XYZ file of C-alpha atoms in Angstrom:
564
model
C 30.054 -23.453 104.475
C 29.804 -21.796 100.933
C 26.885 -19.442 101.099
C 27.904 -16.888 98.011
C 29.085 -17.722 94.775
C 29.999 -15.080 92.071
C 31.243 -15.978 88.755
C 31.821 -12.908 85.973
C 33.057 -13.536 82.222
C 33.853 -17.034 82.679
C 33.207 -19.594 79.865
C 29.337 -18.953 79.353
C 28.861 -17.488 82.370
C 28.356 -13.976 81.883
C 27.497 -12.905 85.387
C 25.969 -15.202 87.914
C 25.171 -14.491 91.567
C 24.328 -17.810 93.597
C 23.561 -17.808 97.474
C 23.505 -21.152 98.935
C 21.729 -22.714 101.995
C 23.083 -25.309 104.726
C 21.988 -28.850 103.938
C 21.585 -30.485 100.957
C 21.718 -28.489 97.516
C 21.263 -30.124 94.507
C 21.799 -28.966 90.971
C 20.399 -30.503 88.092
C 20.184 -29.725 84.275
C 20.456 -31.299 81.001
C 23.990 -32.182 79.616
C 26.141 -29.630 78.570
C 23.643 -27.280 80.006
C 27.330 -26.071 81.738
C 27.252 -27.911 85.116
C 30.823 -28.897 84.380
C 31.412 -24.592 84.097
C 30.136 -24.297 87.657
C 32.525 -26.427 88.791
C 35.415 -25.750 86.747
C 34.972 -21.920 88.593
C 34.815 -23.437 92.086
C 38.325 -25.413 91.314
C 39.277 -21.856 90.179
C 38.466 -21.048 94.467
C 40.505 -24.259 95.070
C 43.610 -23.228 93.356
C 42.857 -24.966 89.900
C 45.102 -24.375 87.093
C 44.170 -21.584 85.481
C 43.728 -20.922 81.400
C 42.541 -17.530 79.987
C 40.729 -19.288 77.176
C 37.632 -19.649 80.100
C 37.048 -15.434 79.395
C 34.531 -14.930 77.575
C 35.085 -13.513 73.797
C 35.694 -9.762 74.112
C 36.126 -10.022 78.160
C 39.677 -8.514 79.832
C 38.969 -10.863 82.621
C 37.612 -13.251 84.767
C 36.296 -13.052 87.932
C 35.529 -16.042 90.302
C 34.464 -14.897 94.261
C 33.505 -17.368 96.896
C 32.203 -16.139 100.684
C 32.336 -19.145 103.193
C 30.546 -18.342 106.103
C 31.834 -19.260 109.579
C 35.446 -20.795 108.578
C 36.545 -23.634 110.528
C 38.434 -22.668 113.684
C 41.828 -24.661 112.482
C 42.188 -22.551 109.447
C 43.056 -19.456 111.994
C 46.654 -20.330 112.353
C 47.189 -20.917 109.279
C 46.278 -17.097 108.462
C 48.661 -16.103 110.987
C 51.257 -17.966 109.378
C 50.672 -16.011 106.288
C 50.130 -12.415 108.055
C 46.207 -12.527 107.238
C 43.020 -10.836 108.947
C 41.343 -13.533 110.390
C 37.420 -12.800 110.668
C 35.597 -16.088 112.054
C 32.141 -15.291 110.618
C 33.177 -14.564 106.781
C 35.925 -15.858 104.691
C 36.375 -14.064 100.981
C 38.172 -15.672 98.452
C 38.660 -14.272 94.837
C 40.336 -15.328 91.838
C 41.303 -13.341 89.020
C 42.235 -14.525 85.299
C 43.646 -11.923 83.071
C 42.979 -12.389 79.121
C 47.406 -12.996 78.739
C 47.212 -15.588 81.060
C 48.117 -14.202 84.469
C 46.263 -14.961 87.952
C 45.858 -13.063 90.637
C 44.469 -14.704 94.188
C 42.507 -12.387 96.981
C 42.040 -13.593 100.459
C 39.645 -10.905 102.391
C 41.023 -8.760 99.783
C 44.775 -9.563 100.201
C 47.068 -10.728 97.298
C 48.048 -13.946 97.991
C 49.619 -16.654 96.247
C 48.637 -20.385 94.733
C 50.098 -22.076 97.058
C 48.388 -20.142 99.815
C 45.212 -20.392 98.374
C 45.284 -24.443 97.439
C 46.199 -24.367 102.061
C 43.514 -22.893 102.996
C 41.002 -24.266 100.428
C 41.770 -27.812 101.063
C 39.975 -26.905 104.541
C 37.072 -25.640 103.262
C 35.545 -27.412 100.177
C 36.277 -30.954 99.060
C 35.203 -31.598 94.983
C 34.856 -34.866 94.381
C 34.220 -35.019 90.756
C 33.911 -38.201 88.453
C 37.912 -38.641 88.309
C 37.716 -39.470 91.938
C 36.094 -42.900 90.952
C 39.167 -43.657 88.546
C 41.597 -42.177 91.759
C 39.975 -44.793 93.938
C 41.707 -47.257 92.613
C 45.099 -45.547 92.856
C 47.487 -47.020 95.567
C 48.341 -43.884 96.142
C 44.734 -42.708 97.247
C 44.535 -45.304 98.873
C 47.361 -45.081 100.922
C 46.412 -41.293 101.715
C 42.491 -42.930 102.934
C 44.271 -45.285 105.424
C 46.466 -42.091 106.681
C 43.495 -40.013 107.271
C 41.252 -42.519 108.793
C 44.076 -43.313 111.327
C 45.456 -40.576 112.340
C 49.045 -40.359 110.677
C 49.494 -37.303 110.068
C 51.724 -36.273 112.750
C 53.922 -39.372 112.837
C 53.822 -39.438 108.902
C 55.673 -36.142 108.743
C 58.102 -36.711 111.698
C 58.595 -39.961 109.452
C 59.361 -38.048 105.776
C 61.478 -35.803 107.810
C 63.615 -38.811 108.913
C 63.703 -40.584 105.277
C 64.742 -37.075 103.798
C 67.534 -36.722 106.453
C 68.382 -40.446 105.544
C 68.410 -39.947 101.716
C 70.282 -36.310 102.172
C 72.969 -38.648 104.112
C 72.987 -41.536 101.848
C 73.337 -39.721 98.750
C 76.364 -37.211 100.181
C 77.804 -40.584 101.887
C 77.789 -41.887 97.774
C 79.394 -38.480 96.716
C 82.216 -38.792 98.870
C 82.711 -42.616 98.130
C 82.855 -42.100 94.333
C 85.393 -38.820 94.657
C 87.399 -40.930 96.380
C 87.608 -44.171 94.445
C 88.547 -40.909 91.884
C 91.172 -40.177 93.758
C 92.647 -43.220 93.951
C 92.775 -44.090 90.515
C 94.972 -40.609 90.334
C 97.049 -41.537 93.378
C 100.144 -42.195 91.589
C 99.386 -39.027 89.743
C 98.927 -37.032 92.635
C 101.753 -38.779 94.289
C 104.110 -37.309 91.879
C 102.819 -33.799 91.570
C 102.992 -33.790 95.387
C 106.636 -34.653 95.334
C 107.685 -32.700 92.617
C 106.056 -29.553 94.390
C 107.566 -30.814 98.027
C 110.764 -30.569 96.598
C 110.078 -27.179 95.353
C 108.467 -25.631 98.617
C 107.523 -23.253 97.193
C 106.158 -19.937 99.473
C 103.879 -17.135 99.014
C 105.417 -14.189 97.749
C 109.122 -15.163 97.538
C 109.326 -15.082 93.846
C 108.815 -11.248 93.819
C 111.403 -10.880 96.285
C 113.883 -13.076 94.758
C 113.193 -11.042 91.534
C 113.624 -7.708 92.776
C 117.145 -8.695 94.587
C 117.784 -10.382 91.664
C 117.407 -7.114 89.344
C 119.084 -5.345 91.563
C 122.068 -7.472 92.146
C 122.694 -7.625 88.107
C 122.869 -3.547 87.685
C 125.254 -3.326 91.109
C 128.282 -1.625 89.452
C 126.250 0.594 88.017
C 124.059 1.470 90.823
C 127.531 1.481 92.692
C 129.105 4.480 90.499
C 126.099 6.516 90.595
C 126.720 6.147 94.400
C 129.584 6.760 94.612
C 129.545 10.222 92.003
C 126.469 11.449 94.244
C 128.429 10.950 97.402
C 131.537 12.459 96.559
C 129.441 15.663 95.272
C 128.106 15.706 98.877
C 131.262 15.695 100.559
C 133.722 13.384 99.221
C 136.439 16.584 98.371
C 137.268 19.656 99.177
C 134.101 21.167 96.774
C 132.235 19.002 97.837
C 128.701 20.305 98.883
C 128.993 19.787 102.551
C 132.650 21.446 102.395
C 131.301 24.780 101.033
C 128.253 24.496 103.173
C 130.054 24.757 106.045
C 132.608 27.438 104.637
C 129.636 29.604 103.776
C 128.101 28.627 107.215
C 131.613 30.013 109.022
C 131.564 33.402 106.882
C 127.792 33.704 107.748
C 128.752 33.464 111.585
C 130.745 36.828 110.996
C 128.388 38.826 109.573
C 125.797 41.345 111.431
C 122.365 41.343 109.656
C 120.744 44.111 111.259
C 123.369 46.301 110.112
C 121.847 45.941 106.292
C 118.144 45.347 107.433
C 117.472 41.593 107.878
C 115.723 41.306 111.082
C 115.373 37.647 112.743
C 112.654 36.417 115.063
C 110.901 33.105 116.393
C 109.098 33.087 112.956
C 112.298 33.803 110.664
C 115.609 32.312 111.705
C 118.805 34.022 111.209
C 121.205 33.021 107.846
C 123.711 31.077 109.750
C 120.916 28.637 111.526
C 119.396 27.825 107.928
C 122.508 26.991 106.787
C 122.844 24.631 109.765
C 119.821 22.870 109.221
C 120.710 22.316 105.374
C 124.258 20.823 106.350
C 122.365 18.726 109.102
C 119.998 17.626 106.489
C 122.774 16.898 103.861
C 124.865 15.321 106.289
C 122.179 12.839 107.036
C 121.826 11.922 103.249
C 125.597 11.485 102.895
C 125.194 8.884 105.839
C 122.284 7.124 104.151
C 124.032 7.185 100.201
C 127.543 5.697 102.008
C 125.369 2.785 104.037
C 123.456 1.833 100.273
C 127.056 1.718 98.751
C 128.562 -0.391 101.178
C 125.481 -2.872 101.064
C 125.381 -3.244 97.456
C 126.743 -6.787 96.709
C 127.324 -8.204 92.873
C 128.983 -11.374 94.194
C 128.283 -13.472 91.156
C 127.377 -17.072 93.064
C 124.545 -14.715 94.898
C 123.328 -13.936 91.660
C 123.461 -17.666 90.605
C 121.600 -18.732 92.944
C 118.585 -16.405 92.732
C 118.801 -16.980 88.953
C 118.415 -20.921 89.842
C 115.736 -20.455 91.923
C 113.255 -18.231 89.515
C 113.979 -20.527 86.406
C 112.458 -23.386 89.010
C 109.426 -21.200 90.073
C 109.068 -20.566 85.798
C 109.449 -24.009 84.917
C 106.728 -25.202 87.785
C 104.095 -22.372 86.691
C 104.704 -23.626 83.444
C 104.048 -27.615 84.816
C 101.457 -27.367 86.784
C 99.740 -24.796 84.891
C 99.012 -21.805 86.813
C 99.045 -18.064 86.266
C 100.891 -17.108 89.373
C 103.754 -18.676 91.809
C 101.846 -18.275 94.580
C 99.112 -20.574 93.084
C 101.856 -23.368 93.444
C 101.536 -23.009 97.473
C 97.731 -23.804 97.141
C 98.291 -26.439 94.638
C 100.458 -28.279 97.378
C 98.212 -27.192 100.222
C 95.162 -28.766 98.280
C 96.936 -32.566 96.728
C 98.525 -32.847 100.295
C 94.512 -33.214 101.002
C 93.536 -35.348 98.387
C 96.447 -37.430 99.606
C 95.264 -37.467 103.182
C 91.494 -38.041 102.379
C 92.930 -41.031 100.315
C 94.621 -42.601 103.522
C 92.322 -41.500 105.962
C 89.186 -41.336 104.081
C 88.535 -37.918 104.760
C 86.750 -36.687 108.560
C 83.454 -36.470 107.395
C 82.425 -40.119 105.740
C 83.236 -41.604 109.661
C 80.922 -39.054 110.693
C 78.299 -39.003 107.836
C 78.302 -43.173 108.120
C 77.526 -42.827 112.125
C 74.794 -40.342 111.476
C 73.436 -42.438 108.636
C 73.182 -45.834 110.741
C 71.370 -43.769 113.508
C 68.746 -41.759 111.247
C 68.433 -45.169 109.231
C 67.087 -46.747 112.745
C 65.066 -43.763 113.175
C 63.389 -44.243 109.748
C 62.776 -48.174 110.381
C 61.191 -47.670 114.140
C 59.008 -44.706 112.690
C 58.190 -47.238 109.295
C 56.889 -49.991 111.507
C 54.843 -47.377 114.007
C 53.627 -46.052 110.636
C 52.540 -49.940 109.590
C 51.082 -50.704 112.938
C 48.709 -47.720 112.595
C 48.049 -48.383 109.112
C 47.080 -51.778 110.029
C 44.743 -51.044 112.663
C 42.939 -48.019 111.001
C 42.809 -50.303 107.840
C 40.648 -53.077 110.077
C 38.364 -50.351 111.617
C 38.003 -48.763 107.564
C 37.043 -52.180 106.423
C 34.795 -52.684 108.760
C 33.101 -49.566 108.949
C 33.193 -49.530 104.972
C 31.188 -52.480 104.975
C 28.999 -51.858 107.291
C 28.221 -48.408 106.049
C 28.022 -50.069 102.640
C 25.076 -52.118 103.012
C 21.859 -49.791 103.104
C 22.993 -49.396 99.368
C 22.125 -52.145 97.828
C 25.864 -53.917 98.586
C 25.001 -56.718 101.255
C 27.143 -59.311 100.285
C 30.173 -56.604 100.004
C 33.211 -58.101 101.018
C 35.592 -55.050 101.514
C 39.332 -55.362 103.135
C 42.240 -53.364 102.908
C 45.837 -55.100 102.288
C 48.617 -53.862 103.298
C 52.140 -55.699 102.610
C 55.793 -54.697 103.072
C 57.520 -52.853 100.343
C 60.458 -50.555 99.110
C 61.302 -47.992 101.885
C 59.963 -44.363 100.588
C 59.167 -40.948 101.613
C 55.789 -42.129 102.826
C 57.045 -45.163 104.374
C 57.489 -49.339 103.771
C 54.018 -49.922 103.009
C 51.710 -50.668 100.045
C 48.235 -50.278 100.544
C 45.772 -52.002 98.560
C 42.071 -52.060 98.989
C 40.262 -55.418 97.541
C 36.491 -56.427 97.419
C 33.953 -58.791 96.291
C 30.539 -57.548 95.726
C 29.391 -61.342 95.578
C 29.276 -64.344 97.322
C 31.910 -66.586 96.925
C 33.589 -64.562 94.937
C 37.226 -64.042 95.444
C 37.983 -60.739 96.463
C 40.230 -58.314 94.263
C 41.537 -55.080 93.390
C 38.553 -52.938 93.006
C 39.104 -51.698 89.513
C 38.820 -55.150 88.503
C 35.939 -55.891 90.701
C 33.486 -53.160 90.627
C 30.843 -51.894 88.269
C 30.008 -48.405 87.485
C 27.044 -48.308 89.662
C 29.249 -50.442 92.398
C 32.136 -47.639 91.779
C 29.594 -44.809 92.560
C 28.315 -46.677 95.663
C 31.408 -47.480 97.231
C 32.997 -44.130 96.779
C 30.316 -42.170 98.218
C 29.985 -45.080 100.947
C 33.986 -44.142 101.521
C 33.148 -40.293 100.883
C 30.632 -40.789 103.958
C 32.913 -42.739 106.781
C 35.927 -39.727 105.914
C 33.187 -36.838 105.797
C 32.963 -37.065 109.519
C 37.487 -37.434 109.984
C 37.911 -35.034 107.542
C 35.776 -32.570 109.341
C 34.981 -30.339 106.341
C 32.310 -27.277 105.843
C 30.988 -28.285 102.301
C 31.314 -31.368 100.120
C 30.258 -31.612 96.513
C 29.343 -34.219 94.583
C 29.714 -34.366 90.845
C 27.043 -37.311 89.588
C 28.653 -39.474 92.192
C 25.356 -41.457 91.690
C 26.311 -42.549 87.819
C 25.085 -46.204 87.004
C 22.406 -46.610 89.879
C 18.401 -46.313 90.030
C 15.429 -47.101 91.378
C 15.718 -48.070 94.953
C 19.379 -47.859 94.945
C 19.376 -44.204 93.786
C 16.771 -43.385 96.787
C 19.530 -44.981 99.132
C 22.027 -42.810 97.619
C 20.231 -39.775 98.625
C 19.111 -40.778 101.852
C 23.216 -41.047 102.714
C 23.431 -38.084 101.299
C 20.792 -36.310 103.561
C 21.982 -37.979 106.685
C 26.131 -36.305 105.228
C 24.137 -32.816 105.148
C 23.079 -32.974 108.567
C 27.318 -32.399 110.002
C 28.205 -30.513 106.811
C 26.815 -29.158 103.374
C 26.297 -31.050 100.786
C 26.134 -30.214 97.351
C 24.930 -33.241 94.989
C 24.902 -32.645 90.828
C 22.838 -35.149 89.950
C 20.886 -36.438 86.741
C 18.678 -38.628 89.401
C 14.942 -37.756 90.531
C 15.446 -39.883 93.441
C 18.183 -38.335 94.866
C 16.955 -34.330 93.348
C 13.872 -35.030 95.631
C 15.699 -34.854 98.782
C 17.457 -31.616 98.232
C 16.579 -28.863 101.169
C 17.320 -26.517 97.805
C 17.558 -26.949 94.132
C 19.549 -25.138 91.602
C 18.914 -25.450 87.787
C 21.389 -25.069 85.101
C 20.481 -24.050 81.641
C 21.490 -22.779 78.443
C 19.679 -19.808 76.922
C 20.391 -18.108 73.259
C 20.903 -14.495 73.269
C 21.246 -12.233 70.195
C 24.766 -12.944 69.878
C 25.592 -15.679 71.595
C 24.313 -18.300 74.049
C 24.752 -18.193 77.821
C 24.677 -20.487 80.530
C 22.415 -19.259 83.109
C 21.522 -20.888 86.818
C 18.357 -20.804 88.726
C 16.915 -21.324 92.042
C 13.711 -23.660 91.739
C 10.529 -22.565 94.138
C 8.597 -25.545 94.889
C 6.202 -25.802 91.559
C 9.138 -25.560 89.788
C 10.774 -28.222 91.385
C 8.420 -30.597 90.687
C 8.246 -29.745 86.696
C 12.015 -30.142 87.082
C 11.781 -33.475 88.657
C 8.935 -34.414 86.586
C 10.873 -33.736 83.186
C 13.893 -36.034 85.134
C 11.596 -38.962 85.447
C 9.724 -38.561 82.150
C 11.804 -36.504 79.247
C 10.910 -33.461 78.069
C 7.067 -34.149 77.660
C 5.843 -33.691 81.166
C 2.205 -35.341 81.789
C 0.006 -35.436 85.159
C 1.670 -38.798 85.739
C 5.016 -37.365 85.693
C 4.329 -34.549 87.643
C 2.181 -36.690 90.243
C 4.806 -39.060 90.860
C 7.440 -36.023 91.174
C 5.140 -34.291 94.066
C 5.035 -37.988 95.379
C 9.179 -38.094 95.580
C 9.406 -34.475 97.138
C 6.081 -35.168 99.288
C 8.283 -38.331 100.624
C 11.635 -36.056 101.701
C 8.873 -33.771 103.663
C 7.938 -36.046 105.203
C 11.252 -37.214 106.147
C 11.764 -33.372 107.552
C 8.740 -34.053 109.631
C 10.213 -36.851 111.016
């Protein structure tokens, strides 16, 4: 349950430090005393948009803390999930509002973020402020009752699971369809590109080889000739360089080098076996110049023919419009698969059609499972609805729940619809056409009180859920209250003495002027107070012995109810 409350620099709050009691708290105060601030602080705890136009004029920031003592038990995972301290007696959450705008979200002290936050919250307070009446009569809310009251949540997300799988099919089955009906209509098109590109065959890399023989081929003789000159300097004549290598190498043989000082060793070869490596190495690169001579061909119909085939490499880069030749290759590779996806209709739509047909099945037997539970939980709702209904003044309610076949969607084939008459023989309807304010008020907090107990939640509050009753009804109202507070808290803002009176605690909320500027300020009521408060509820601001009387009367009634 909530037991602390701390709001700082928010709106007219300047600081405010609220503990809170199990049972049934109710806050009262006149309007725009700044009920609505208290509870646009606790949406803050819930993940509520935030705006930094709530800080206070000259603030840097706002500060909003909630402590929720013993946390439910199912919320424990859920801080695993998120790498969180879990601490089963205390639960801290605070929410910071910087003045440009930014948020910043503490659970037990750890950053977290929004979406976090709004996960965990949901678990721990539910607000139901005087939108929800308007909500009621949303389809949508409706459908989300019927849900909770019958247990779908399980088989509701194995069934949006199967509808996204079916829709993620559908649509890429549609993708593939259209690219191909595309295709076709450039068949003829890609026919010709295909053929045109056949016929060239074109291969990676070969137009860089055909270009270098080809450059080659065209400066043979002169290539030849400078040859031919290099070899005959080698050894070609008598002075040739391997000639007078070897004559050098024969008068080196004769000579004795020790005799003028050279000395030889493992380290420094003798004359003659230099030269013999030189003429070795020479001879070698004679061999080598006279192969390269003899290979060099300038037959002109050789150099036709590579000529022929670069001008048809050219003239392709230049048709199918590419940088490179070997972009040509993937240009075939890639129409030769258009062409085959065209006659085939590609591997995957066989494959994505099977899969759709057998998710689509899935999707329709989890649809009507879906409809079958709606349809029971919606006869148990109605009649628990109505039977819950009646202490409050709505005997002759007539409350069902509809529920008729519609478009398949990610919550399923089914819209909900929940119809009443509050009089006999009247024909049942939509409730926004149907209900009253005061019958609006008494129905929601009649629906409040069959999901308090499925929803299973700590703390509940109720923002003037009683609008548009009195009298009799009003003390009905309460009483429902009071029996809610006894499974969970209950906290009830109210502009009723009837229901104010049966409040285990009461908070006041009033305005005050200050030097500068006026504040909102909250209260806890002792029991004299209490009764001035009520009092002033029944009677207006001047408070007689009548008034107050009849106010000890109301809270002498709900102690006597404790007695009970």
């Amino acid at each position: 349950m909530l037991s602390k409350l701390s709001i700082r620099n928010y709106a007219l709050i300047d600081s405010l430090e609220l503990e809170f009691d199990s049972g049934l708290t109710i806050i009262t105060g006149e309007t725009g005393a700044g009920k609505s601030i208290m509870l646009g602080a606790l949406s803050m705890i819930m993940g509520g948009r935030a705006d930094s136009r709530v800080i206070a004029d000259g603030g840097s920031k706002s500060v909003v803390e909630a402590s929720f003592a013993f946390p439910p038990a199912s919320l424990e995972q859920s801080f695993a999930e998120n790498d969180l301290d879990w601490n089963a007696e205390e639960l801290l959450i605070r929410r910071e509002i910087a003045s440009n705008g930014r948020s910043r979200v503490f659970i037990n002290d750890v950053p977290v973020t929004l979406s976090v936050l709004a996960s965990i919250s949901g678990y721990l307070i539910d607000i139901h402020s005087q939108h929800e009446n308007a909500r009621l009569t949303s389809q949508t809310a409706q459908l989300e009752i019927i849900d909770s009251v019958s247990d779908n949540e399980k088989l509701r997300k194995r069934y949006a699971e199967a509808f996204r799988r079916f829709v993620e099919i559908r649509n890429r089955v549609k993708r593939i369809r259209q690219e191909q009906d595309r295709m076709r209509e450039n068949r003829e098109y890609l026919q010709f590109q295909y053929e045109g590109l056949k016929t060239l065959s074109p291969k990676r890399g070969e137009l860089e080889t055909i270009e270098k023989r080809f450059e080659l081929l065209s400066d043979a003789d002169e290539i030849r000739e400078r040859l031919q000159y290099f070899r005959s300097l080698l050894g070609d004549s008598d002075r040739g360089a391997l000639d007078l290598l070897r004559t050098a190498k024969a008068e080196a043989d004769r000579v004795d080098y020790s005799l003028v000082g050279i000395e030889t060793d493992e380290d420094t070869p003798a004359i003659p076996e230099r030269l013999e490596n030189v003429i070795v190495e020479l001879q070698d690169m004679y061999e080598t110049i006279d192969d390269a001579v003899l290979r060099i061909d300038a037959d002109p119909a050789v150099l036709e023919k590579l000529s022929r085939r670069m001008n048809e490499y050219y003239d392709a880069v230049k048709q199918y419009r590419v940088k490179t030749a070997d972009e040509l290759v993937d240009m075939l590779e890639k129409i030769g698969s258009q062409l085959d996806a065209i006659e085939t209709g590609g591997e995957e739509l066989p494959m994505l059609e099977k899969e759709g047909k057998r998710v689509a099945s899935e999707v329709k037997e989890l649809a009507v499972r879906l409809t079958e539970s709606r349809e029971e939980g919606a006869r148990r709702f109605s009649r628990v609805v109505t039977e819950t209904a009646r202490p409050l003044g709505l005997s002759n309610l007539d409350f069902s729940v509809n529920i008729a076949a519609g478009k398949m969607g990610p919550t399923g084939q089914d819209r909900v619809e929940f119809r009443c008459s509050f009089n006999k023989n009247q024909v049942a309807g939509p409730i926004a056409g149907m209900a009253s304010g005061g019958e609006m008020s008494r129905l929601m907090l009649t629906i409040k009180r069959v999901l308090a107990g499925r929803m299973n939640l700590p703390t509940i509050i109720f923002d003037e859920i009683d609008t548009g009753v009195s009298g009799e009804i009003a003390d009905k109202m309460g009483e429902m209250m009071v029996d809610m507070s006894r499974d969970m808290q209950v906290m009830a803002i109210t502009h009723l003495p009837q229901v104010a009176a049966k409040g285990d605690s009461h908070f006041k909320v009033f305005k005050k002027d200050e030097e500068t500027r006026t504040l909102t300020h909250v209260r806890r009521l002792d029991e004299e107070a209490r009764v001035r408060e009520i009092a002033a509820m029944m009677s207006g601001s001047e408070v007689g012995d009548a008034a107050l009387n009849n106010a000890r009367v109301l809270l002498g009634r709900k102690s006597g109810d404790k007695q009970e």
